[in-house]
Amino acid sequence: MAQGAAGRLHWPAVFAGLLASALVFPVLLLVFLIGSGEVPTAAAQVEGMLVVLGISVLVTFLHALLLGLPAFLLLRRFGWLSARTLSVAGFVAGALLVGMAGWPWRGGAPGSSYSTSWHGRFVEMQRDGVPTLYGWLSWLESVAVFGLVGIASALAFWYGWRYFQRQADARRQRGFLPRQPGHPAQ
């Protein structure tokens, strides 16, 4: 079995890992806002930013619960659980929804075009209902960025879960946690 897959699963440790993974995107968002100089100063703007950060914690927690937790449990069940395999699952989970929602080939109306600024350059994203090279590159960039956020979230889960799981295992070995019926003493 892969490292970390053996032993009884301590669900508070799993919850701690989920919470750690849910904080990654809001923290990265806050760092991005601070780095870009877009930090609000007025009280109403600060309140709005806190609401957005709170909503992002909730959404990313649900994302981790609905996509990340099943991936973790499956990897653990098959004995493939490691930081590396969980990172791959995190990339897929992070990129999946953005990749599907932002898919540039939507069969746009013939004659419709769309242009925008992309990395400081005004480019055509769609021409005559067909995505351009820039449309595809923009989509790939979004998929890659959210995939990387997924990796960071998966690693936050991994290290948060591992820390608390080890603490629980140590307490159990010292006799502080009751053994489950049907599980022999370790």
mmCIF file of C-alpha atoms in Angstrom:
data_model
loop_
_atom_site.group_PDB
_atom_site.id
_atom_site.type_symbol
_atom_site.label_atom_id
_atom_site.label_comp_id
_atom_site.label_asym_id
_atom_site.label_seq_id
_atom_site.Cartn_x
_atom_site.Cartn_y
_atom_site.Cartn_z
ATOM 1 C CA MET A 1 0.000 0.000 0.000
ATOM 2 C CA ALA A 2 1.128 3.555 -0.666
ATOM 3 C CA GLN A 3 2.375 5.670 2.189
ATOM 4 C CA GLY A 4 -0.422 7.034 4.357
ATOM 5 C CA ALA A 5 -3.026 4.587 3.138
ATOM 6 C CA ALA A 6 -2.756 2.056 5.962
ATOM 7 C CA GLY A 7 -4.652 2.230 9.220
ATOM 8 C CA ARG A 8 -8.034 3.492 10.254
ATOM 9 C CA LEU A 9 -9.201 6.758 8.735
ATOM 10 C CA HIS A 10 -9.636 9.550 11.273
ATOM 11 C CA TRP A 11 -12.515 11.675 9.924
ATOM 12 C CA PRO A 12 -11.636 14.873 11.855
ATOM 13 C CA ALA A 13 -8.249 14.698 10.088
ATOM 14 C CA VAL A 14 -10.061 14.410 6.741
ATOM 15 C CA PHE A 15 -12.204 17.428 7.643
ATOM 16 C CA ALA A 16 -9.046 19.386 8.574
ATOM 17 C CA GLY A 17 -7.561 18.488 5.188
ATOM 18 C CA LEU A 18 -10.739 19.606 3.402
ATOM 19 C CA LEU A 19 -10.685 22.895 5.277
ATOM 20 C CA ALA A 20 -6.998 23.437 4.447
ATOM 21 C CA SER A 21 -7.673 22.772 0.777
ATOM 22 C CA ALA A 22 -10.674 25.121 0.787
ATOM 23 C CA LEU A 23 -8.509 27.996 2.037
ATOM 24 C CA VAL A 24 -5.977 27.790 -0.810
ATOM 25 C CA PHE A 25 -7.991 29.612 -3.494
ATOM 26 C CA PRO A 26 -9.188 32.465 -1.228
ATOM 27 C CA VAL A 27 -5.634 32.987 0.057
ATOM 28 C CA LEU A 28 -4.259 33.006 -3.497
ATOM 29 C CA LEU A 29 -7.009 35.442 -4.505
ATOM 30 C CA LEU A 30 -6.107 37.736 -1.627
ATOM 31 C CA VAL A 31 -2.391 37.556 -2.483
ATOM 32 C CA PHE A 32 -3.226 38.372 -6.114
ATOM 33 C CA LEU A 33 -5.333 41.380 -5.079
ATOM 34 C CA ILE A 34 -2.620 42.674 -2.767
ATOM 35 C CA GLY A 35 0.079 42.081 -5.388
ATOM 36 C CA SER A 36 -1.880 43.891 -8.085
ATOM 37 C CA GLY A 37 -2.576 46.867 -5.838
ATOM 38 C CA GLU A 38 -6.331 46.251 -5.970
ATOM 39 C CA VAL A 39 -6.794 46.167 -2.193
ATOM 40 C CA PRO A 40 -9.978 48.034 -1.264
ATOM 41 C CA THR A 41 -9.724 50.850 1.236
ATOM 42 C CA ALA A 42 -13.302 52.030 1.706
ATOM 43 C CA ALA A 43 -15.336 50.158 4.325
ATOM 44 C CA ALA A 44 -17.977 49.068 1.790
ATOM 45 C CA GLN A 45 -15.287 47.715 -0.539
ATOM 46 C CA VAL A 46 -13.598 45.822 2.305
ATOM 47 C CA GLU A 47 -16.954 44.362 3.299
ATOM 48 C CA GLY A 48 -17.604 43.329 -0.302
ATOM 49 C CA MET A 49 -14.180 41.709 -0.553
ATOM 50 C CA LEU A 50 -14.781 39.782 2.678
ATOM 51 C CA VAL A 51 -18.102 38.543 1.310
ATOM 52 C CA VAL A 52 -16.380 37.391 -1.892
ATOM 53 C CA LEU A 53 -13.644 35.643 0.120
ATOM 54 C CA GLY A 54 -16.269 33.983 2.342
ATOM 55 C CA ILE A 55 -18.233 32.763 -0.664
ATOM 56 C CA SER A 56 -15.033 31.465 -2.269
ATOM 57 C CA VAL A 57 -14.213 29.487 0.907
ATOM 58 C CA LEU A 58 -17.695 27.938 0.813
ATOM 59 C CA VAL A 59 -17.538 27.134 -2.911
ATOM 60 C CA THR A 60 -14.037 25.682 -2.726
ATOM 61 C CA PHE A 61 -14.987 23.628 0.342
ATOM 62 C CA LEU A 62 -17.956 22.192 -1.554
ATOM 63 C CA HIS A 63 -15.707 21.566 -4.579
ATOM 64 C CA ALA A 64 -13.230 19.705 -2.361
ATOM 65 C CA LEU A 65 -16.044 17.774 -0.693
ATOM 66 C CA LEU A 66 -17.773 16.748 -3.937
ATOM 67 C CA LEU A 67 -14.715 16.117 -6.157
ATOM 68 C CA GLY A 68 -11.650 15.928 -3.928
ATOM 69 C CA LEU A 69 -12.971 13.683 -1.167
ATOM 70 C CA PRO A 70 -14.207 10.943 -3.524
ATOM 71 C CA ALA A 71 -10.850 11.044 -5.332
ATOM 72 C CA PHE A 72 -9.016 10.753 -1.995
ATOM 73 C CA LEU A 73 -11.191 7.848 -0.862
ATOM 74 C CA LEU A 74 -10.798 6.004 -4.181
ATOM 75 C CA LEU A 75 -7.037 6.467 -4.245
ATOM 76 C CA ARG A 76 -6.851 5.277 -0.648
ATOM 77 C CA ARG A 77 -9.086 2.273 -1.310
ATOM 78 C CA PHE A 78 -6.982 1.089 -4.268
ATOM 79 C CA GLY A 79 -3.702 1.694 -2.408
ATOM 80 C CA TRP A 80 -2.588 4.457 -4.773
ATOM 81 C CA LEU A 81 -2.716 7.280 -2.262
ATOM 82 C CA SER A 82 0.328 9.543 -2.291
ATOM 83 C CA ALA A 83 1.024 13.264 -2.600
ATOM 84 C CA ARG A 84 1.791 12.712 -6.298
ATOM 85 C CA THR A 85 -1.411 10.866 -7.187
ATOM 86 C CA LEU A 86 -3.502 13.258 -5.115
ATOM 87 C CA SER A 87 -1.842 16.156 -6.971
ATOM 88 C CA VAL A 88 -2.860 14.654 -10.308
ATOM 89 C CA ALA A 89 -6.416 14.269 -9.013
ATOM 90 C CA GLY A 90 -6.267 17.876 -7.755
ATOM 91 C CA PHE A 91 -5.198 19.122 -11.171
ATOM 92 C CA VAL A 92 -8.067 17.275 -12.839
ATOM 93 C CA ALA A 93 -10.603 18.468 -10.242
ATOM 94 C CA GLY A 94 -9.379 22.060 -10.471
ATOM 95 C CA ALA A 95 -9.291 22.156 -14.253
ATOM 96 C CA LEU A 96 -12.401 20.113 -14.964
ATOM 97 C CA LEU A 97 -15.182 22.598 -14.262
ATOM 98 C CA VAL A 98 -13.303 25.593 -15.669
ATOM 99 C CA GLY A 99 -12.386 23.587 -18.740
ATOM 100 C CA MET A 100 -15.974 22.542 -19.349
ATOM 101 C CA ALA A 101 -17.539 25.922 -18.551
ATOM 102 C CA GLY A 102 -15.032 27.894 -20.604
ATOM 103 C CA TRP A 103 -14.849 25.560 -23.611
ATOM 104 C CA PRO A 104 -14.349 27.989 -26.498
ATOM 105 C CA TRP A 105 -16.080 25.943 -29.191
ATOM 106 C CA ARG A 106 -19.681 26.758 -28.423
ATOM 107 C CA GLY A 107 -20.910 26.805 -31.970
ATOM 108 C CA GLY A 108 -21.302 30.582 -31.929
ATOM 109 C CA ALA A 109 -23.659 32.282 -34.310
ATOM 110 C CA PRO A 110 -22.176 32.740 -37.780
ATOM 111 C CA GLY A 111 -20.884 36.264 -38.142
ATOM 112 C CA SER A 112 -20.411 36.806 -34.381
ATOM 113 C CA SER A 113 -17.020 37.923 -33.162
ATOM 114 C CA TYR A 114 -15.479 38.617 -29.790
ATOM 115 C CA SER A 115 -12.334 40.562 -28.954
ATOM 116 C CA THR A 116 -10.715 41.461 -25.650
ATOM 117 C CA SER A 117 -7.449 42.456 -24.048
ATOM 118 C CA TRP A 118 -5.265 39.441 -23.331
ATOM 119 C CA HIS A 119 -1.970 40.040 -21.552
ATOM 120 C CA GLY A 120 -1.995 43.693 -22.549
ATOM 121 C CA ARG A 121 -2.752 43.054 -26.205
ATOM 122 C CA PHE A 122 -6.153 43.501 -27.848
ATOM 123 C CA VAL A 123 -6.899 40.250 -29.693
ATOM 124 C CA GLU A 124 -9.774 38.513 -31.407
ATOM 125 C CA MET A 125 -10.991 35.515 -29.394
ATOM 126 C CA GLN A 126 -13.730 34.462 -31.778
ATOM 127 C CA ARG A 127 -14.251 35.290 -35.440
ATOM 128 C CA ASP A 128 -17.417 34.392 -37.344
ATOM 129 C CA GLY A 129 -18.511 32.100 -34.507
ATOM 130 C CA VAL A 130 -15.218 30.168 -34.495
ATOM 131 C CA PRO A 131 -12.586 30.417 -31.735
ATOM 132 C CA THR A 132 -9.269 31.861 -32.856
ATOM 133 C CA LEU A 133 -5.839 30.740 -31.709
ATOM 134 C CA TYR A 134 -6.077 33.343 -28.926
ATOM 135 C CA GLY A 135 -9.446 31.945 -27.888
ATOM 136 C CA TRP A 136 -7.932 28.495 -27.499
ATOM 137 C CA LEU A 137 -4.806 29.830 -25.756
ATOM 138 C CA SER A 138 -6.942 31.794 -23.306
ATOM 139 C CA TRP A 139 -8.954 28.667 -22.551
ATOM 140 C CA LEU A 140 -5.811 26.546 -22.073
ATOM 141 C CA GLU A 141 -4.372 29.192 -19.780
ATOM 142 C CA SER A 142 -7.504 29.150 -17.597
ATOM 143 C CA VAL A 143 -7.466 25.357 -17.444
ATOM 144 C CA ALA A 144 -3.776 25.345 -16.485
ATOM 145 C CA VAL A 145 -4.165 28.050 -13.820
ATOM 146 C CA PHE A 146 -7.105 26.349 -12.142
ATOM 147 C CA GLY A 147 -5.355 22.997 -12.483
ATOM 148 C CA LEU A 148 -2.369 24.448 -10.613
ATOM 149 C CA VAL A 149 -4.720 25.791 -7.931
ATOM 150 C CA GLY A 150 -6.122 22.250 -7.762
ATOM 151 C CA ILE A 151 -2.626 20.867 -7.189
ATOM 152 C CA ALA A 152 -1.987 23.405 -4.425
ATOM 153 C CA SER A 153 -5.337 22.548 -2.837
ATOM 154 C CA ALA A 154 -4.657 18.811 -3.062
ATOM 155 C CA LEU A 155 -1.273 19.269 -1.401
ATOM 156 C CA ALA A 156 -2.839 21.437 1.325
ATOM 157 C CA PHE A 157 -5.335 18.630 1.894
ATOM 158 C CA TRP A 158 -2.588 16.009 1.889
ATOM 159 C CA TYR A 159 -0.374 17.755 4.425
ATOM 160 C CA GLY A 160 -3.289 18.857 6.627
ATOM 161 C CA TRP A 161 -4.782 15.375 6.637
ATOM 162 C CA ARG A 162 -1.422 13.654 7.196
ATOM 163 C CA TYR A 163 -0.570 15.892 10.164
ATOM 164 C CA PHE A 164 -3.856 15.311 11.969
ATOM 165 C CA GLN A 165 -4.020 11.636 10.972
ATOM 166 C CA ARG A 166 -0.571 11.056 12.499
ATOM 167 C CA GLN A 167 -1.612 12.891 15.657
ATOM 168 C CA ALA A 168 -4.697 10.660 15.955
ATOM 169 C CA ASP A 169 -2.665 7.518 15.258
ATOM 170 C CA ALA A 170 -0.155 8.496 17.972
ATOM 171 C CA ARG A 171 -2.965 9.130 20.494
ATOM 172 C CA ARG A 172 -4.552 5.797 19.582
ATOM 173 C CA GLN A 173 -1.254 3.963 20.109
ATOM 174 C CA ARG A 174 -0.868 5.568 23.526
ATOM 175 C CA GLY A 175 -4.380 4.429 24.390
ATOM 176 C CA PHE A 176 -6.078 7.845 24.367
ATOM 177 C CA LEU A 177 -8.572 6.962 21.666
ATOM 178 C CA PRO A 178 -10.878 3.979 21.988
ATOM 179 C CA ARG A 179 -10.368 1.147 19.536
ATOM 180 C CA GLN A 180 -13.178 0.464 17.120
ATOM 181 C CA PRO A 181 -15.013 -2.847 17.525
ATOM 182 C CA GLY A 182 -13.597 -5.416 15.155
ATOM 183 C CA HIS A 183 -10.248 -3.583 14.776
ATOM 184 C CA PRO A 184 -7.288 -5.252 16.499
ATOM 185 C CA ALA A 185 -4.912 -3.165 18.589
ATOM 186 C CA GLN A 186 -2.045 -1.776 16.558
#
